[in-house]
PDB file of C-alpha atoms in Angstrom:
ATOM      1  CA  MET H   1       0.000   0.000   0.000  1.00 97.00           C
ATOM      2  CA  ILE H   2       1.296   3.467  -0.946  1.00 98.00           C
ATOM      3  CA  MET H   3       0.447   6.764   0.703  1.00 98.00           C
ATOM      4  CA  ILE H   4       0.340  10.017  -1.279  1.00 98.00           C
ATOM      5  CA  ALA H   5       0.409  13.274   0.684  1.00 98.00           C
ATOM      6  CA  GLY H   6       0.844  16.959   0.029  1.00 98.00           C
ATOM      7  CA  CYS H   7      -1.225  19.983  -0.876  1.00 97.00           C
ATOM      8  CA  SER H   8      -3.909  20.042  -3.584  1.00 95.00           C
ATOM      9  CA  TRP H   9      -1.314  18.947  -6.153  1.00 97.00           C
ATOM     10  CA  ALA H  10      -1.390  15.504  -4.512  1.00 98.00           C
ATOM     11  CA  CYS H  11      -5.127  15.157  -5.142  1.00 96.00           C
ATOM     12  CA  GLY H  12      -5.089  14.942  -8.936  1.00 97.00           C
ATOM     13  CA  GLU H  13      -6.870  16.894 -11.676  1.00 96.00           C
ATOM     14  CA  TRP H  14      -9.055  19.743 -10.442  1.00 93.00           C
ATOM     15  CA  ALA H  15     -11.955  21.356 -12.301  1.00 85.00           C
ATOM     16  CA  ARG H  16     -13.685  24.590 -11.394  1.00 72.00           C
ATOM     17  CA  LEU H  17     -17.444  24.244 -11.445  1.00 52.00           C
ATOM     18  CA  ASP H  18     -19.261  26.444 -13.958  1.00 50.00           C
ATOM     19  CA  LEU H  19     -21.411  28.345 -11.472  1.00 45.00           C
ATOM     20  CA  SER H  20     -19.439  28.054  -8.252  1.00 51.00           C
ATOM     21  CA  PRO H  21     -16.049  29.149  -6.873  1.00 54.00           C
ATOM     22  CA  SER H  22     -15.684  25.718  -5.279  1.00 59.00           C
ATOM     23  CA  HIS H  23     -13.620  22.971  -6.832  1.00 67.00           C
ATOM     24  CA  LYS H  24     -14.007  19.260  -7.438  1.00 86.00           C
ATOM     25  CA  ILE H  25     -11.688  16.434  -8.463  1.00 92.00           C
ATOM     26  CA  ASN H  26     -12.099  15.169 -12.027  1.00 92.00           C
ATOM     27  CA  HIS H  27      -9.345  12.542 -11.880  1.00 96.00           C
ATOM     28  CA  GLY H  28      -7.261  11.077  -9.070  1.00 97.00           C
ATOM     29  CA  GLY H  29      -3.964  11.800 -10.795  1.00 98.00           C
ATOM     30  CA  LEU H  30      -0.906   9.871  -9.637  1.00 98.00           C
ATOM     31  CA  ALA H  31      -2.943   7.970  -7.025  1.00 98.00           C
ATOM     32  CA  GLN H  32      -5.417   6.785  -9.647  1.00 98.00           C
ATOM     33  CA  TYR H  33      -2.683   5.610 -12.012  1.00 98.00           C
ATOM     34  CA  ILE H  34      -1.013   3.677  -9.198  1.00 98.00           C
ATOM     35  CA  GLU H  35      -4.321   2.093  -8.171  1.00 98.00           C
ATOM     36  CA  GLU H  36      -5.008   1.124 -11.791  1.00 98.00           C
ATOM     37  CA  SER H  37      -1.705  -0.776 -11.707  1.00 97.00           C
ATOM     38  CA  GLY H  38      -3.099  -2.911  -8.890  1.00 98.00           C
ATOM     39  CA  ILE H  39      -1.603  -1.169  -5.826  1.00 97.00           C
ATOM     40  CA  LYS H  40      -3.799   0.274  -3.090  1.00 98.00           C
ATOM     41  CA  VAL H  41      -3.315   3.964  -2.276  1.00 98.00           C
ATOM     42  CA  VAL H  42      -4.134   6.145   0.735  1.00 97.00           C
ATOM     43  CA  THR H  43      -4.393   9.809  -0.267  1.00 97.00           C
ATOM     44  CA  LEU H  44      -3.802  12.616   2.248  1.00 96.00           C
ATOM     45  CA  GLY H  45      -3.918  15.622  -0.057  1.00 96.00           C
ATOM     46  CA  ILE H  46      -4.849  18.814   1.792  1.00 95.00           C
ATOM     47  CA  PRO H  47      -5.773  21.823  -0.381  1.00 92.00           C
ATOM     48  CA  ALA H  48      -3.776  24.993   0.438  1.00 91.00           C
ATOM     49  CA  ALA H  49      -1.712  23.154   3.076  1.00 95.00           C
ATOM     50  CA  GLY H  50       1.884  24.131   3.757  1.00 95.00           C
ATOM     51  CA  ASN H  51       4.676  21.603   4.046  1.00 97.00           C
ATOM     52  CA  LEU H  52       4.584  21.581   7.859  1.00 96.00           C
ATOM     53  CA  VAL H  53       0.825  21.005   7.896  1.00 96.00           C
ATOM     54  CA  VAL H  54       1.334  18.031   5.594  1.00 97.00           C
ATOM     55  CA  VAL H  55       4.005  16.639   7.921  1.00 98.00           C
ATOM     56  CA  ARG H  56       1.700  16.962  10.915  1.00 97.00           C
ATOM     57  CA  GLN H  57      -1.042  15.162   9.025  1.00 97.00           C
ATOM     58  CA  LEU H  58       1.379  12.329   8.255  1.00 98.00           C
ATOM     59  CA  GLN H  59       2.463  12.127  11.887  1.00 97.00           C
ATOM     60  CA  THR H  60      -1.156  11.994  13.049  1.00 97.00           C
ATOM     61  CA  TRP H  61      -2.093   9.305  10.535  1.00 97.00           C
ATOM     62  CA  PHE H  62       0.761   7.028  11.566  1.00 97.00           C
ATOM     63  CA  GLU H  63      -0.017   7.565  15.256  1.00 97.00           C
ATOM     64  CA  ARG H  64      -3.576   6.432  14.607  1.00 97.00           C
ATOM     65  CA  HIS H  65      -2.461   3.489  12.461  1.00 96.00           C
ATOM     66  CA  PRO H  66       0.518   1.922  14.280  1.00 93.00           C
ATOM     67  CA  ASP H  67      -0.052  -1.399  12.488  1.00 94.00           C
ATOM     68  CA  HIS H  68      -0.067   0.207   9.058  1.00 94.00           C
ATOM     69  CA  HIS H  69       0.774  -1.587   5.828  1.00 95.00           C
ATOM     70  CA  ILE H  70       2.255   1.404   4.024  1.00 98.00           C
ATOM     71  CA  THR H  71       5.302   0.397   1.964  1.00 98.00           C
ATOM     72  CA  LYS H  72       6.233   3.906   0.815  1.00 98.00           C
ATOM     73  CA  VAL H  73       5.049   7.498   1.106  1.00 98.00           C
ATOM     74  CA  ILE H  74       5.044   9.933  -1.819  1.00 98.00           C
ATOM     75  CA  VAL H  75       4.939  13.577  -0.740  1.00 98.00           C
ATOM     76  CA  PHE H  76       4.321  16.545  -3.026  1.00 98.00           C
ATOM     77  CA  GLN H  77       6.373  19.510  -1.790  1.00 98.00           C
ATOM     78  CA  THR H  78       4.497  22.800  -1.903  1.00 97.00           C
ATOM     79  CA  ASP H  79       5.198  26.547  -1.930  1.00 95.00           C
ATOM     80  CA  ILE H  80       7.480  27.497   0.974  1.00 92.00           C
ATOM     81  CA  GLU H  81       5.612  30.765   1.493  1.00 87.00           C
ATOM     82  CA  ARG H  82       2.702  28.842   2.995  1.00 88.00           C
ATOM     83  CA  ASP H  83       4.874  27.906   5.973  1.00 87.00           C
ATOM     84  CA  SER H  84       6.224  31.423   6.521  1.00 74.00           C
ATOM     85  CA  LYS H  85       3.161  32.277   8.619  1.00 64.00           C
ATOM     86  CA  MET H  86       3.743  29.419  11.026  1.00 57.00           C
ATOM     87  CA  ASP H  87       6.601  28.752  13.439  1.00 49.00           C
ATOM     88  CA  TYR H  88       9.435  30.302  11.480  1.00 51.00           C
ATOM     89  CA  ASP H  89      11.204  33.063  13.390  1.00 55.00           C
ATOM     90  CA  GLU H  90      14.107  33.772  11.101  1.00 57.00           C
ATOM     91  CA  ASP H  91      17.005  36.056  11.921  1.00 61.00           C
ATOM     92  CA  TYR H  92      17.016  37.656   8.484  1.00 58.00           C
ATOM     93  CA  GLU H  93      19.885  39.979   9.341  1.00 59.00           C
ATOM     94  CA  SER H  94      22.205  36.980   9.725  1.00 70.00           C
ATOM     95  CA  ILE H  95      21.658  35.583   6.258  1.00 71.00           C
ATOM     96  CA  THR H  96      24.242  35.948   3.526  1.00 78.00           C
ATOM     97  CA  SER H  97      22.069  34.880   0.574  1.00 80.00           C
ATOM     98  CA  ILE H  98      18.424  34.344  -0.318  1.00 79.00           C
ATOM     99  CA  ASN H  99      19.099  30.616  -0.350  1.00 82.00           C
ATOM    100  CA  ASP H 100      19.828  30.776   3.398  1.00 84.00           C
ATOM    101  CA  VAL H 101      16.142  31.469   4.066  1.00 81.00           C
ATOM    102  CA  VAL H 102      14.990  28.679   1.749  1.00 87.00           C
ATOM    103  CA  HIS H 103      17.442  26.136   3.168  1.00 89.00           C
ATOM    104  CA  ARG H 104      16.472  26.901   6.768  1.00 87.00           C
ATOM    105  CA  MET H 105      12.768  26.545   6.019  1.00 88.00           C
ATOM    106  CA  LEU H 106      13.150  23.348   4.026  1.00 95.00           C
ATOM    107  CA  ALA H 107      15.615  21.833   6.498  1.00 94.00           C
ATOM    108  CA  ARG H 108      12.824  21.746   9.096  1.00 93.00           C
ATOM    109  CA  TYR H 109      10.521  20.074   6.602  1.00 97.00           C
ATOM    110  CA  TYR H 110      13.037  17.431   5.481  1.00 98.00           C
ATOM    111  CA  ARG H 111      14.124  16.700   9.072  1.00 97.00           C
ATOM    112  CA  ARG H 112      10.545  15.970  10.064  1.00 97.00           C
ATOM    113  CA  LEU H 113      10.051  13.736   7.046  1.00 98.00           C
ATOM    114  CA  GLU H 114      13.254  11.945   8.027  1.00 98.00           C
ATOM    115  CA  GLU H 115      11.904  11.426  11.552  1.00 98.00           C
ATOM    116  CA  ILE H 116       8.714   9.888  10.185  1.00 98.00           C
ATOM    117  CA  SER H 117      10.636   7.635   7.809  1.00 98.00           C
ATOM    118  CA  LEU H 118      12.966   6.321  10.507  1.00 98.00           C
ATOM    119  CA  LEU H 119      10.299   5.972  13.196  1.00 97.00           C
ATOM    120  CA  ARG H 120       7.756   4.243  10.955  1.00 97.00           C
ATOM    121  CA  GLN H 121      10.321   2.358   8.852  1.00 96.00           C
ATOM    122  CA  VAL H 122       8.831   3.675   5.617  1.00 98.00           C
ATOM    123  CA  PRO H 123      10.791   5.212   2.719  1.00 98.00           C
ATOM    124  CA  ILE H 124       9.598   8.664   1.657  1.00 98.00           C
ATOM    125  CA  LEU H 125       9.759   9.866  -1.937  1.00 98.00           C
ATOM    126  CA  VAL H 126       9.544  13.618  -2.442  1.00 98.00           C
ATOM    127  CA  VAL H 127       8.079  15.168  -5.590  1.00 98.00           C
ATOM    128  CA  GLY H 128       8.698  18.833  -6.280  1.00 98.00           C
ATOM    129  CA  GLY H 129       5.140  19.992  -6.898  1.00 98.00           C
ATOM    130  CA  MET H 130       4.200  23.638  -6.557  1.00 97.00           C
ATOM    131  CA  SER H 131       7.713  24.054  -5.132  1.00 97.00           C
ATOM    132  CA  ASP H 132      10.819  22.404  -6.518  1.00 98.00           C
ATOM    133  CA  THR H 133      12.943  20.455  -4.048  1.00 98.00           C
ATOM    134  CA  LEU H 134      16.485  21.221  -3.054  1.00 97.00           C
ATOM    135  CA  ASP H 135      19.271  19.460  -4.970  1.00 97.00           C
ATOM    136  CA  PRO H 136      18.477  15.708  -4.814  1.00 98.00           C
ATOM    137  CA  THR H 137      22.100  14.811  -4.052  1.00 97.00           C
ATOM    138  CA  LEU H 138      22.123  17.235  -1.111  1.00 96.00           C
ATOM    139  CA  ILE H 139      18.948  15.683   0.308  1.00 98.00           C
ATOM    140  CA  ALA H 140      20.303  12.156  -0.128  1.00 96.00           C
ATOM    141  CA  ARG H 141      23.506  13.145   1.646  1.00 97.00           C
ATOM    142  CA  HIS H 142      21.920  14.839   4.655  1.00 97.00           C
ATOM    143  CA  TYR H 143      18.616  13.034   5.275  1.00 98.00           C
ATOM    144  CA  GLN H 144      18.017   9.344   5.821  1.00 98.00           C
ATOM    145  CA  GLY H 145      14.990   7.580   4.380  1.00 98.00           C
ATOM    146  CA  ILE H 146      14.217  10.394   1.923  1.00 98.00           C
ATOM    147  CA  THR H 147      14.662  10.201  -1.844  1.00 98.00           C
ATOM    148  CA  VAL H 148      13.762  12.824  -4.423  1.00 98.00           C
ATOM    149  CA  ALA H 149      11.592  11.065  -7.010  1.00 98.00           C
ATOM    150  CA  CYS H 150      11.193  14.209  -9.107  1.00 98.00           C
ATOM    151  CA  GLN H 151      12.897  17.493  -8.252  1.00 98.00           C
ATOM    152  CA  SER H 152      10.508  19.580 -10.341  1.00 98.00           C
ATOM    153  CA  MET H 153       7.200  18.316 -11.697  1.00 98.00           C
ATOM    154  CA  VAL H 154       6.759  21.605 -13.559  1.00 98.00           C
ATOM    155  CA  SER H 155      10.133  21.196 -15.246  1.00 98.00           C
ATOM    156  CA  LEU H 156       9.282  17.581 -16.075  1.00 98.00           C
ATOM    157  CA  LEU H 157       6.023  18.590 -17.728  1.00 98.00           C
ATOM    158  CA  LEU H 158       7.184  21.721 -19.527  1.00 98.00           C
ATOM    159  CA  ASP H 159      10.844  20.951 -20.258  1.00 98.00           C
ATOM    160  CA  ASP H 160      10.944  17.128 -20.214  1.00 97.00           C
ATOM    161  CA  CYS H 161      13.516  17.174 -17.415  1.00 98.00           C
ATOM    162  CA  ASP H 162      12.772  16.232 -13.805  1.00 97.00           C
ATOM    163  CA  THR H 163      15.754  18.182 -12.446  1.00 97.00           C
ATOM    164  CA  ILE H 164      16.279  21.930 -12.629  1.00 97.00           C
ATOM    165  CA  PRO H 165      19.497  23.976 -12.285  1.00 96.00           C
ATOM    166  CA  VAL H 166      17.822  26.923 -10.524  1.00 96.00           C
ATOM    167  CA  PRO H 167      14.871  25.636  -8.459  1.00 97.00           C
ATOM    168  CA  VAL H 168      11.756  27.715  -7.875  1.00 97.00           C
ATOM    169  CA  PHE H 169      10.501  27.451  -4.302  1.00 95.00           C
ATOM    170  CA  SER H 170       7.599  29.913  -4.398  1.00 92.00           C
ATOM    171  CA  TRP H 171       5.370  31.507  -7.028  1.00 91.00           C
ATOM    172  CA  TYR H 172       5.260  34.715  -4.946  1.00 84.00           C
ATOM    173  CA  MET H 173       1.617  35.433  -5.577  1.00 74.00           C
ATOM    174  CA  ALA H 174      -0.450  38.133  -3.829  1.00 62.00           C
ATOM    175  CA  SER H 175      -0.600  36.099  -0.615  1.00 60.00           C
ATOM    176  CA  SER H 176       3.204  36.208  -0.441  1.00 68.00           C
ATOM    177  CA  GLN H 177       3.403  39.960   0.085  1.00 76.00           C
ATOM    178  CA  HIS H 178       3.884  39.712   3.866  1.00 74.00           C
ATOM    179  CA  PHE H 179       6.740  37.240   3.340  1.00 74.00           C
ATOM    180  CA  ILE H 180       8.465  39.481   0.795  1.00 77.00           C
ATOM    181  CA  ASP H 181       7.960  42.608   2.919  1.00 78.00           C
ATOM    182  CA  ARG H 182       9.444  40.929   5.977  1.00 73.00           C
ATOM    183  CA  MET H 183      12.546  39.862   4.083  1.00 73.00           C
ATOM    184  CA  LYS H 184      12.955  43.286   2.472  1.00 74.00           C
ATOM    185  CA  THR H 185      12.679  45.010   5.846  1.00 75.00           C
ATOM    186  CA  HIS H 186      15.135  42.857   7.776  1.00 69.00           C
ATOM    187  CA  MET H 187      17.657  41.403   5.351  1.00 76.00           C
ATOM    188  CA  PRO H 188      20.861  43.210   4.312  1.00 81.00           C
ATOM    189  CA  SER H 189      20.139  45.770   1.591  1.00 84.00           C
ATOM    190  CA  ASN H 190      22.712  44.250  -0.765  1.00 87.00           C
ATOM    191  CA  LEU H 191      20.491  41.157  -1.078  1.00 86.00           C
ATOM    192  CA  ILE H 192      17.426  43.043  -2.331  1.00 85.00           C
ATOM    193  CA  PRO H 193      18.356  42.580  -6.033  1.00 89.00           C
ATOM    194  CA  ASP H 194      18.675  38.826  -5.426  1.00 89.00           C
ATOM    195  CA  LEU H 195      15.272  38.812  -3.733  1.00 87.00           C
ATOM    196  CA  LEU H 196      13.696  40.585  -6.693  1.00 87.00           C
ATOM    197  CA  ALA H 197      15.279  38.069  -9.088  1.00 91.00           C
ATOM    198  CA  VAL H 198      13.829  35.187  -7.046  1.00 90.00           C
ATOM    199  CA  VAL H 199      10.386  36.804  -7.102  1.00 90.00           C
ATOM    200  CA  ASP H 200      10.653  37.275 -10.876  1.00 93.00           C
ATOM    201  CA  ARG H 201      11.424  33.568 -11.316  1.00 94.00           C
ATOM    202  CA  GLY H 202       8.367  32.675  -9.245  1.00 94.00           C
ATOM    203  CA  ILE H 203       6.131  34.918 -11.341  1.00 93.00           C
ATOM    204  CA  GLU H 204       7.613  33.454 -14.518  1.00 96.00           C
ATOM    205  CA  ARG H 205       6.832  29.947 -13.209  1.00 96.00           C
ATOM    206  CA  GLU H 206       3.207  30.901 -12.581  1.00 94.00           C
ATOM    207  CA  ASN H 207       2.892  32.446 -16.051  1.00 95.00           C
ATOM    208  CA  ARG H 208       4.335  29.342 -17.746  1.00 96.00           C
ATOM    209  CA  VAL H 209       1.888  27.087 -15.922  1.00 96.00           C
ATOM    210  CA  PHE H 210      -1.099  29.235 -16.848  1.00 93.00           C
ATOM    211  CA  ALA H 211       0.088  29.284 -20.470  1.00 96.00           C
ATOM    212  CA  SER H 212       0.172  25.460 -20.697  1.00 96.00           C
ATOM    213  CA  PRO H 213      -3.468  24.319 -20.895  1.00 92.00           C
ATOM    214  CA  ASP H 214      -2.557  20.904 -22.266  1.00 95.00           C
ATOM    215  CA  LEU H 215      -0.993  19.954 -18.925  1.00 97.00           C
ATOM    216  CA  PHE H 216      -2.513  22.330 -16.345  1.00 95.00           C
ATOM    217  CA  TRP H 217      -6.155  22.740 -17.283  1.00 88.00           C
ATOM    218  CA  PRO H 218      -9.158  22.642 -16.792  1.00 91.00           C
ATOM    219  CA  ASP H 219      -8.492  24.809 -13.727  1.00 87.00           C
ATOM    220  CA  GLY H 220      -5.204  26.272 -14.990  1.00 88.00           C
ATOM    221  CA  PHE H 221      -3.359  25.871 -11.708  1.00 90.00           C
ATOM    222  CA  HIS H 222      -2.901  22.154 -11.013  1.00 95.00           C
ATOM    223  CA  PRO H 223      -1.434  19.436 -13.250  1.00 97.00           C
ATOM    224  CA  ASN H 224      -4.193  17.571 -15.043  1.00 97.00           C
ATOM    225  CA  ARG H 225      -4.425  13.835 -15.694  1.00 97.00           C
ATOM    226  CA  GLN H 226      -1.977  14.085 -18.609  1.00 98.00           C
ATOM    227  CA  GLY H 227       0.525  15.806 -16.327  1.00 98.00           C
ATOM    228  CA  HIS H 228       0.090  13.200 -13.603  1.00 98.00           C
ATOM    229  CA  ASN H 229       0.442  10.427 -16.168  1.00 98.00           C
ATOM    230  CA  LYS H 230       3.776  11.869 -17.260  1.00 98.00           C
ATOM    231  CA  LEU H 231       4.914  11.936 -13.619  1.00 98.00           C
ATOM    232  CA  TYR H 232       3.718   8.357 -13.141  1.00 98.00           C
ATOM    233  CA  ASP H 233       5.646   7.177 -16.187  1.00 98.00           C
ATOM    234  CA  GLN H 234       8.777   8.953 -15.018  1.00 97.00           C
ATOM    235  CA  MET H 235       8.574   7.388 -11.553  1.00 96.00           C
ATOM    236  CA  VAL H 236       7.879   3.892 -12.916  1.00 93.00           C
ATOM    237  CA  ASN H 237      10.729   4.030 -15.401  1.00 88.00           C
ATOM    238  CA  ASN H 238      13.311   5.368 -12.966  1.00 79.00           C
TER     239      ASN H 238
END
């Protein structure tokens, strides 16, 4: 039995209803393709959840199911900005690069996944969903029980490559303004141009997704069944 967790990207293909702002699932995505291969799947996708919320959900599920039969967990990593409102109290003045902030935030996430993997004796595969992962070799070197199955699903779908030289960790949408303002206010002024470049890459990522209806529609924001099928094929063949 396989568990799939993450934000709404873990749930599959989404479709906006014609007369309602609410959403529904049209296709189960990766989970459905795995089930069609004959393997049972438990899905813990949580729309709009941050990485730490996903980790807590995993911890709670395993606590409630100590005699589980999960053979592996697949986790879709999401936008780091969603966790910036939680328990992060960064000393921005001590950072020397924008990557310092990203690495500190993701280190907490990967450490907690590592704890779950070791405690529950279950390998965890990470898929870069709305957020790309850190360098797969770095994760393999520093965290036990965690493997990057796909560093960047967006890169896989749009560029036919599951790794990416310059990862994108946030789309920096309107909800990210507090995160950007906090960094601008407290970080060294010489890093502001780097921050703006990172924000530009996030906006470019969002624009590319919205401009790719063959893989990200009908709702224009999440990978559709064709996108999930491409991810499934990549994971099966590697």
